[in-house]
Short mmCIF file of C-alpha atoms and ligand atoms in Angstrom, two decimals:
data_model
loop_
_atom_site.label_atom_id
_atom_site.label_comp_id
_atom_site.label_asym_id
_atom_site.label_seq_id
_atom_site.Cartn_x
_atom_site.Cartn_y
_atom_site.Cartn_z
CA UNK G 1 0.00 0.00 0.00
CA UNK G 2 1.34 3.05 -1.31
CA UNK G 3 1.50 6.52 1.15
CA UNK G 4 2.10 9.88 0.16
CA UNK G 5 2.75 12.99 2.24
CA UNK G 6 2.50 16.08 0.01
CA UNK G 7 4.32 18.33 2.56
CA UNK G 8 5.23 16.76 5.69
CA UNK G 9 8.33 19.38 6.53
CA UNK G 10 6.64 21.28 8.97
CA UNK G 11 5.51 18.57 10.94
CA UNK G 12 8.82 16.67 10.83
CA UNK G 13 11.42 19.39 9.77
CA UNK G 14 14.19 16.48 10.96
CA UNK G 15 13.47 16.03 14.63
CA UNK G 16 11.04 13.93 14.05
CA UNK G 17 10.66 9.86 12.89
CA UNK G 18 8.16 8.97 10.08
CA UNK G 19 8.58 5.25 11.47
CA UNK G 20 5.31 4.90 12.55
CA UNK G 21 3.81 5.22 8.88
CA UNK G 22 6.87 3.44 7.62
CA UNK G 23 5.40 0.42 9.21
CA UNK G 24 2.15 1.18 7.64
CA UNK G 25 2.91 0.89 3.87
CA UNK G 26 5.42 2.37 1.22
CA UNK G 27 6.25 5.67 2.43
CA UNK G 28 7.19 8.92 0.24
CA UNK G 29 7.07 11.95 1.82
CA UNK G 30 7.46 15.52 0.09
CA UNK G 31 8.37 18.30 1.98
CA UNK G 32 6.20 20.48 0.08
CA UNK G 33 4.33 20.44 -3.20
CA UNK G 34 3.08 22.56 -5.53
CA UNK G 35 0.30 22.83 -6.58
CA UNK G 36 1.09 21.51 -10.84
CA UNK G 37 3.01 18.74 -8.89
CA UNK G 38 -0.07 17.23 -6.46
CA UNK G 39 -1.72 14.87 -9.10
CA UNK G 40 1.45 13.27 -10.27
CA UNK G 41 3.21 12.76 -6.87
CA UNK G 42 -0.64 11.23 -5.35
CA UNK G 43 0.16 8.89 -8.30
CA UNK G 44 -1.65 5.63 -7.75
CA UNK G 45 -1.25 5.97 -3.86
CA UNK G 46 -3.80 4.61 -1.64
CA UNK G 47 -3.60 7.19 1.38
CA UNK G 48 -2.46 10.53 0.98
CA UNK G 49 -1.92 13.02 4.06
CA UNK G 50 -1.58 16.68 3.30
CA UNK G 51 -0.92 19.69 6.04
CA UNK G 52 -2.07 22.79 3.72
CA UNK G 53 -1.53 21.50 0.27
CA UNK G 54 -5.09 21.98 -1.24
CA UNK G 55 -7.24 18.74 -2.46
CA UNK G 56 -9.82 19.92 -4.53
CA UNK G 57 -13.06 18.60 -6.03
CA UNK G 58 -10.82 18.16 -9.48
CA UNK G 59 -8.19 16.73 -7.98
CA UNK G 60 -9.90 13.74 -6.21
CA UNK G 61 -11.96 13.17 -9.03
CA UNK G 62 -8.74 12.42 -10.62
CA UNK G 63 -7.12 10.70 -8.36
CA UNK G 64 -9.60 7.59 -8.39
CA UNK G 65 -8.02 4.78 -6.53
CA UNK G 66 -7.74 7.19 -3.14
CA UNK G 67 -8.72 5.17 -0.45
CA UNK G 68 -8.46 7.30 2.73
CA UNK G 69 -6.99 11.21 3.53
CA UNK G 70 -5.16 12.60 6.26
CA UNK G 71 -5.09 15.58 7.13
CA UNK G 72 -1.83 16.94 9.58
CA UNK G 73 -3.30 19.97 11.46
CA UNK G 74 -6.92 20.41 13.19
CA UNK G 75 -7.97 22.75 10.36
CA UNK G 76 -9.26 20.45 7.18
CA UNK G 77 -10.70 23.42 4.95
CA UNK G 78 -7.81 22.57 2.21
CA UNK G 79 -9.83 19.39 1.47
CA UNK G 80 -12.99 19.24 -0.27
CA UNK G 81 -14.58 16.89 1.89
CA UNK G 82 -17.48 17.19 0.27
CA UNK G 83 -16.07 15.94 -3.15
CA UNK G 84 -14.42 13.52 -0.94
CA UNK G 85 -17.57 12.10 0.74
CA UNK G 86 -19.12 11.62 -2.97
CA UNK G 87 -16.13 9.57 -3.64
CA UNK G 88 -16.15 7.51 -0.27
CA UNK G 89 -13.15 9.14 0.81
CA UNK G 90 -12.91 9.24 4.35
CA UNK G 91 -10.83 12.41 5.71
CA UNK G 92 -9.43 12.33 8.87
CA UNK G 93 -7.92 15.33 11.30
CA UNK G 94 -5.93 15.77 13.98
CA UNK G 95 -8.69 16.94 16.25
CA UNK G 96 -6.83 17.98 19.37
CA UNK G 97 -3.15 17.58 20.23
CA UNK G 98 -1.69 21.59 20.88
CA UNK G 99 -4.12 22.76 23.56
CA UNK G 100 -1.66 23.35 26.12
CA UNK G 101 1.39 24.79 23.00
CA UNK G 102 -1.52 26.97 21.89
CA UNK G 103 -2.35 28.04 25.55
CA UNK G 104 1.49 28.78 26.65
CA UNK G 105 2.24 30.99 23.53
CA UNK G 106 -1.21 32.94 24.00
CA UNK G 107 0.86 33.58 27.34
CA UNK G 108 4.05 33.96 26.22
CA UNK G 109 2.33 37.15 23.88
CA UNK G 110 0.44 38.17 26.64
CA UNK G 111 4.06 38.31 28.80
CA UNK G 112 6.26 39.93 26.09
CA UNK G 113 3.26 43.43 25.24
CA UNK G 114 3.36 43.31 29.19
CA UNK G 115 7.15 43.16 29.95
CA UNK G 116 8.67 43.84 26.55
CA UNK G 117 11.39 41.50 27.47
CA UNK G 118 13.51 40.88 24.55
CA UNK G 119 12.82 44.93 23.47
CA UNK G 120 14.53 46.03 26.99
CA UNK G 121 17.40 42.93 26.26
CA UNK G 122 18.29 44.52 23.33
CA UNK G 123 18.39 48.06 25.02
CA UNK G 124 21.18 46.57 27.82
CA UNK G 125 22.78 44.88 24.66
CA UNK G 126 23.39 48.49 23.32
CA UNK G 127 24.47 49.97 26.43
CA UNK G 128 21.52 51.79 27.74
CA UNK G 129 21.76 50.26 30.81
CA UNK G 130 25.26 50.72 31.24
CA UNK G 131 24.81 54.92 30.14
CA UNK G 132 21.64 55.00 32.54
CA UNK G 133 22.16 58.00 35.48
CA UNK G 134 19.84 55.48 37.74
CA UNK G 135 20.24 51.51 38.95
CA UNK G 136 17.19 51.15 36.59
CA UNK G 137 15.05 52.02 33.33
CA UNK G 138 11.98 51.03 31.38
CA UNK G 139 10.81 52.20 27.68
CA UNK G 140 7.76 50.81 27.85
CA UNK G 141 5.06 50.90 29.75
CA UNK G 142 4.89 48.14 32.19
CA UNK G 143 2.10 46.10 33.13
CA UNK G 144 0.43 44.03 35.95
CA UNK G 145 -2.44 41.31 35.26
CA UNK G 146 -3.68 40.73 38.36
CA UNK G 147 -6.88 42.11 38.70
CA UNK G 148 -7.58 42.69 35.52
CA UNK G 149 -9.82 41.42 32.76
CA UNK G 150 -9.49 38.97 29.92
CA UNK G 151 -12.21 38.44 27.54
CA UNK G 152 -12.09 35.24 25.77
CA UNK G 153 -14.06 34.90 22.83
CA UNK G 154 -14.25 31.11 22.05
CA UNK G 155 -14.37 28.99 25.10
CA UNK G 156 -13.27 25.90 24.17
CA UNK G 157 -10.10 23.61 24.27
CA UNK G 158 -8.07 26.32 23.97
CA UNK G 159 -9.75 29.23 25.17
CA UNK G 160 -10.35 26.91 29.03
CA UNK G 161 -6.67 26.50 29.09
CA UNK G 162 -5.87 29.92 28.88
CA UNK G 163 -8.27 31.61 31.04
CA UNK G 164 -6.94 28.66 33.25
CA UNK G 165 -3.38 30.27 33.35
CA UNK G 166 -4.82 33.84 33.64
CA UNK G 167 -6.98 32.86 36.54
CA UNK G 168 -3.41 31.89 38.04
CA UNK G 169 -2.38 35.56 37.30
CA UNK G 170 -5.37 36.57 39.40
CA UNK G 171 -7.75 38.20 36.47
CA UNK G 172 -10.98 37.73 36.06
CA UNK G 173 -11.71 36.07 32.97
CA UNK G 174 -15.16 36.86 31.17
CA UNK G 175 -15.80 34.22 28.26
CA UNK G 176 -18.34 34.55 25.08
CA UNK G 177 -18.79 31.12 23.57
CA UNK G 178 -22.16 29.51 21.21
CA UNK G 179 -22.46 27.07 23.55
CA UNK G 180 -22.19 27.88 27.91
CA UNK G 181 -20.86 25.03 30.44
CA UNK G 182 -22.08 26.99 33.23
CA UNK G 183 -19.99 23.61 35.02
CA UNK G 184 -16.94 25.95 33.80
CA UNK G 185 -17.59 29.25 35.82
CA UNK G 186 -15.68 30.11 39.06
CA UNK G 187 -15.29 32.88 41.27
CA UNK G 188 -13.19 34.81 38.36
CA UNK G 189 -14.51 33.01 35.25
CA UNK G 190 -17.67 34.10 34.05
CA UNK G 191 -19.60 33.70 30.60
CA UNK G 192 -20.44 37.16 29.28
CA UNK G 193 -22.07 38.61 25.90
CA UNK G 194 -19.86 39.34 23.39
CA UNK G 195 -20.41 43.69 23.98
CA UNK G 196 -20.04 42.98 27.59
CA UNK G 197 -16.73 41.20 27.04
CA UNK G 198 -15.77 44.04 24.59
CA UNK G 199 -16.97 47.02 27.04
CA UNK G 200 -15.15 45.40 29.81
CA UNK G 201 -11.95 43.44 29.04
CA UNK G 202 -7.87 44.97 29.38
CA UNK G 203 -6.90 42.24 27.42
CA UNK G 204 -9.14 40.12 24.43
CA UNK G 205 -7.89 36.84 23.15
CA UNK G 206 -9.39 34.96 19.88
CA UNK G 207 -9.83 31.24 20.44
CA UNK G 208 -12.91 31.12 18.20
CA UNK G 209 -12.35 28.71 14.58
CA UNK G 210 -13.21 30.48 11.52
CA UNK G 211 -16.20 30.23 10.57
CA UNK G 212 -18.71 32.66 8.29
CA UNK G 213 -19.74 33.62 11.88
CA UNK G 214 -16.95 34.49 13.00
CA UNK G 215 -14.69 35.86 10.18
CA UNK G 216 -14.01 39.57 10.93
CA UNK G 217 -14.95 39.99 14.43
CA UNK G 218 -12.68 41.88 15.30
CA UNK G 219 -13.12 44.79 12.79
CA UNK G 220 -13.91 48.94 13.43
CA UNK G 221 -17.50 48.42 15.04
CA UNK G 222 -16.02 45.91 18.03
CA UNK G 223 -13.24 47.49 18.25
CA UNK G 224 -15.08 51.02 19.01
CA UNK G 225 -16.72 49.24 21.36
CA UNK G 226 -13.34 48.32 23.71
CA UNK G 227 -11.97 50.18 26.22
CA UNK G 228 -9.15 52.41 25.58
CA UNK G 229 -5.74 51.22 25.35
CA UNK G 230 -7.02 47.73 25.12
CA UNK G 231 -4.19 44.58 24.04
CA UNK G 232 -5.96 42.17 21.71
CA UNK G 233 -4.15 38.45 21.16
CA UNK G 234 -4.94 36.14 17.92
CA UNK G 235 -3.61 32.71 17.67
CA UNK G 236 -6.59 31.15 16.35
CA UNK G 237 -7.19 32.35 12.30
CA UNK G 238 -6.12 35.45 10.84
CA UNK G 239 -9.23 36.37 8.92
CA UNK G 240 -11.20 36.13 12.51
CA UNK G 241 -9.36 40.05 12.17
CA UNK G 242 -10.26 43.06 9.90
CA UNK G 243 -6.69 43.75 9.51
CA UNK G 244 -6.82 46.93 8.01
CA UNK G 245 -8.97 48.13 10.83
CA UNK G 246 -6.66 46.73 13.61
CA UNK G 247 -3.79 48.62 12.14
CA UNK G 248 -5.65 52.00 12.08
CA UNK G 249 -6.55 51.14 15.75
CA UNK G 250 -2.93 50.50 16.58
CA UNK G 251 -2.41 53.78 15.15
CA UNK G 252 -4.68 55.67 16.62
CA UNK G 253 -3.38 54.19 20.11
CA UNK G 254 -7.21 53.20 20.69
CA UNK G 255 -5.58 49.38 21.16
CA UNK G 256 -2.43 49.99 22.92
CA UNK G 257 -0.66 46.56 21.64
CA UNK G 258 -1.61 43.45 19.44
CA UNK G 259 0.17 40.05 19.29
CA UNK G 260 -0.89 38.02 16.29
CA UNK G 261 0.65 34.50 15.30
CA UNK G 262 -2.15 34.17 12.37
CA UNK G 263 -2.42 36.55 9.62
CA UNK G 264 -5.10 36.49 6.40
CA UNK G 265 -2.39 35.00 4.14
CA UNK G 266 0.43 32.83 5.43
CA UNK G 267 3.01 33.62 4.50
CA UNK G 268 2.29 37.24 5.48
CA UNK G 269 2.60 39.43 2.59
CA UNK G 270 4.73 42.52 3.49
CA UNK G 271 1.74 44.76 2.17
CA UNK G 272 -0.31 43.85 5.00
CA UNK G 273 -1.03 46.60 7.28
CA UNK G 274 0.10 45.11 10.35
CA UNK G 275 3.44 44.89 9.09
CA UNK G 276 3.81 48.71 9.88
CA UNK G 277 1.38 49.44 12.56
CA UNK G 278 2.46 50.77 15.65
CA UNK G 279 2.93 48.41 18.84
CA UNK G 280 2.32 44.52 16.72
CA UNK G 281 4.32 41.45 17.82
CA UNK G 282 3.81 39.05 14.87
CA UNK G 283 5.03 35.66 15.16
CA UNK G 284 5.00 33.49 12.07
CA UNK G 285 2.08 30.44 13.32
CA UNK G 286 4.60 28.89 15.38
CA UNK G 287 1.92 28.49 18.35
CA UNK G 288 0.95 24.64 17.29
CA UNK G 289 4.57 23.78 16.55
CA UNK G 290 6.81 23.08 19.80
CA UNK G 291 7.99 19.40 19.41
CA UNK G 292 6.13 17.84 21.80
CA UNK G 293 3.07 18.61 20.20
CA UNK G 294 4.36 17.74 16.93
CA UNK G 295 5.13 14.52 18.66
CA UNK G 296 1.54 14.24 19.19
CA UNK G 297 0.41 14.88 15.97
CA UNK G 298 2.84 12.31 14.16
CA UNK G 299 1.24 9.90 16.76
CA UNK G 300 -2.34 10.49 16.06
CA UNK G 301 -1.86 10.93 12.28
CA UNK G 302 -0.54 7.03 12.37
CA UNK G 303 -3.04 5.89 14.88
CA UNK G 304 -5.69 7.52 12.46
CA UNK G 305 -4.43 5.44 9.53
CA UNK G 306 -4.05 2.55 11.74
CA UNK G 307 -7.62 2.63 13.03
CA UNK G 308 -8.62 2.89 9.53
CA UNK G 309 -6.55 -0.45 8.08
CA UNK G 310 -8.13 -1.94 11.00
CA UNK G 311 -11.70 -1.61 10.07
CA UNK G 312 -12.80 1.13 12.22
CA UNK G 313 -11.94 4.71 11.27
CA UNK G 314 -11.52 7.53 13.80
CA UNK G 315 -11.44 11.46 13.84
CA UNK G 316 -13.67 11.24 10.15
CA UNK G 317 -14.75 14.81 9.62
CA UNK G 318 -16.50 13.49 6.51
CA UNK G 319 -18.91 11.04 7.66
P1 NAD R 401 -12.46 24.05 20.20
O1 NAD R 401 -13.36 23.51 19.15
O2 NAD R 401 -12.18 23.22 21.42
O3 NAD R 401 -13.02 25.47 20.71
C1 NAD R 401 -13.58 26.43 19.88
C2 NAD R 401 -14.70 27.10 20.64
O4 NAD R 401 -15.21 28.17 19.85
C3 NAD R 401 -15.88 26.15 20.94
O5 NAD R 401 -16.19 26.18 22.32
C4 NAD R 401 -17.01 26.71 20.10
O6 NAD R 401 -18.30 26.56 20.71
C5 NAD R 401 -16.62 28.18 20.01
N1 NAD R 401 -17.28 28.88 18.92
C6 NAD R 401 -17.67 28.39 17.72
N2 NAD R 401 -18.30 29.34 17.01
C7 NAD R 401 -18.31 30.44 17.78
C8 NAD R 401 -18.81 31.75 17.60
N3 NAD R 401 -19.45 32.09 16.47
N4 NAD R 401 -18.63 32.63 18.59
C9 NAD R 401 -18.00 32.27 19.75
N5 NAD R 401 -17.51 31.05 19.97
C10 NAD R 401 -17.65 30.15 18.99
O7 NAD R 401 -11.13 24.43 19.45
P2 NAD R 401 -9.67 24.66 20.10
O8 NAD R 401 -8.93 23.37 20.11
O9 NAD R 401 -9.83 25.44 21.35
O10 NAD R 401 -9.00 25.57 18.96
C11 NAD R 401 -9.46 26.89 18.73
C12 NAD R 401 -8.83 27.44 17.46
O11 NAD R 401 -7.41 27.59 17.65
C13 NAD R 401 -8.91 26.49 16.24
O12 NAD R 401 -10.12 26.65 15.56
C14 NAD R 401 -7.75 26.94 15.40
O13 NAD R 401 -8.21 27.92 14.49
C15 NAD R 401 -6.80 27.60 16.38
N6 NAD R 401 -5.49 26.92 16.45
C16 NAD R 401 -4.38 27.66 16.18
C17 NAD R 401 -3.13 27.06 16.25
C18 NAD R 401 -1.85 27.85 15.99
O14 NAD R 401 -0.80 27.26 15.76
N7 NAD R 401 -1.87 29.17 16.04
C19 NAD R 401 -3.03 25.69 16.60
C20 NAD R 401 -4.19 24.97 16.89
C21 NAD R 401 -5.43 25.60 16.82
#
């Protein structure tokens, strides 16, 4: 049985073993492929995983003698698993396996617009510290979380774990989720509305998926609606932002910082507006990729295929 990966490098840039699938069939794996290259290298393979290379309704039609599709990430909208249903193609995700990555980098965002750590290491690098008249100096305002507010829109995996860690921190957490578990209040976690999270929240973090619900939430009318000098964190989807909006708030100082680790198009473009705008940390959607939870992936991406072989498929988005 034939396996392809189309581009299995940013799972497994090297640290990694594909062993597991090795044992499964006749392993090829690409590190990327484009897209005039995806028909010929699915060839007359059985199982095919792909991380963001697109499978279309043309391409599966084409590729007839596709048994079974992983995906490598949560996210499975570059599949047509529609098409793929037609064809009796079952497509399989990764459905959880970076809650806690996800969680600590929200953190480690949150941390870094409060502390400006590696801006003030660079400073001592360059002798400011050593030219300063006093035993100390900041450049940046500095901030403390305790007691204060984080708004979580999307409580779920992701969003619990954080507002976990910020509860540590003593805030008070309001959430807006579809669906409440009043089991998951406390003292300082409350479900709110979404312009009572807005009105009220120092600090909003996006842990919502992207759906036509939720695509552009955070554009000029929400963010009117925030408090001055609020910091806003996305490491869920970039479109979930109005970018252009968000820079002209950064601008404007209405939202006194930003950390974003999704953009609209990865990889970012260097026209988009958040490139330039005042007070951004941008990381490039490295929140899902510390090795352990790669580790986790690789395993659940073979267990998926093994379930499969064995007669009873698992994590099937396309049932
Ligand atoms: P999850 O499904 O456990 O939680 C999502 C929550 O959002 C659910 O509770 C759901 O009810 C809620 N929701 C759905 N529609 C909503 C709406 N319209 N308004 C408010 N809430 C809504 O997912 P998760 O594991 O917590 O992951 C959250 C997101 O994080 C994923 O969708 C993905 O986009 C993103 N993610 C990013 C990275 C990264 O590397 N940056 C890695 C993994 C996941």
């Amino acid at each position: 049985m034939k396996i392809v990966i189309l581009d299995g490098y940013t799972l497994n840039p090297g640290d990694l073993t594909w062993e597991g699938l090795q044992k499964l069939g006749e392993l090829t794996v690409y590190d990327r492929t484009p897209q005039d290259k995806i028909l010929e290298r699915i060839g007359d393979a059985e199982i095919v995983y792909t991380n963001k290379t697109p499978l279309t309704r043309e391409t599966l039609e084409q590729a007839s003698q596709l048994k079974w599709i992983g995906v490598l990430a949560t996210g499975y909208n570059v599949v047509d698993v529609e098409a793929a249903k037609e064809q009796g193609i079952p497509v399989a995700n990764i459905p959880t396996y970076g809650t806690t990555a996800v969680a600590q980098m929200t953190i480690a965002l949150l941390l870094e617009m409060c502390h400006h750590v590696w801006a003030h290491h660079e400073e001592v690098k360059r002798g400011a510290w050593t030219n300063c008249p006093d035993f100390c100096f900041w450049n940046y305002p500095l901030i403390e979380l305790a007691g204060k507010t984080m708004g979580i829109i999307g409580f779920g995996r992701i969003g619990q774990a954080v507002g976990k860690i910020a509860q540590a921190f003593g805030m008070n957490v309001l959430a807006y989720d579809e669906y409440q578990n009043k089991m998951l209040e406390t003292d300082s976690i409350k479900y709110a509305a979404l312009d009572e999270l807005l009105t009220q929240s120092d600090v909003i973090s996006l842990h919502c998926p992207l759906f036509e619900s939720t695509k552009g939430i955070i554009n000029k009318d929400t963010i009117a609606k925030m408090k001055d000098g609020v910091m806003l964190i996305n490491t869920s989807r970039g479109p979930l932002i109005v970018e252009e909006e968000l820079a002209e708030a950064l601008n404007s100082g209405k939202v006194a910082g930003a950390a974003v680790d999704v953009v609209s198009t990865e990889p970012i473009k260097m026209e988009n507006p958040l490139i330039t705008a005042k007070n951004i940390i941008i990381t490039p959607h490295i929140a899902w990729a510390p090795k352990e939870a790669r580790e986790r992936l690789m395993n659940i991406a073979t267990d998926n295929l093994e379930q499969f072989l064995a007669g009873h498929p698992v994590n099937v988005v396309n049932q």
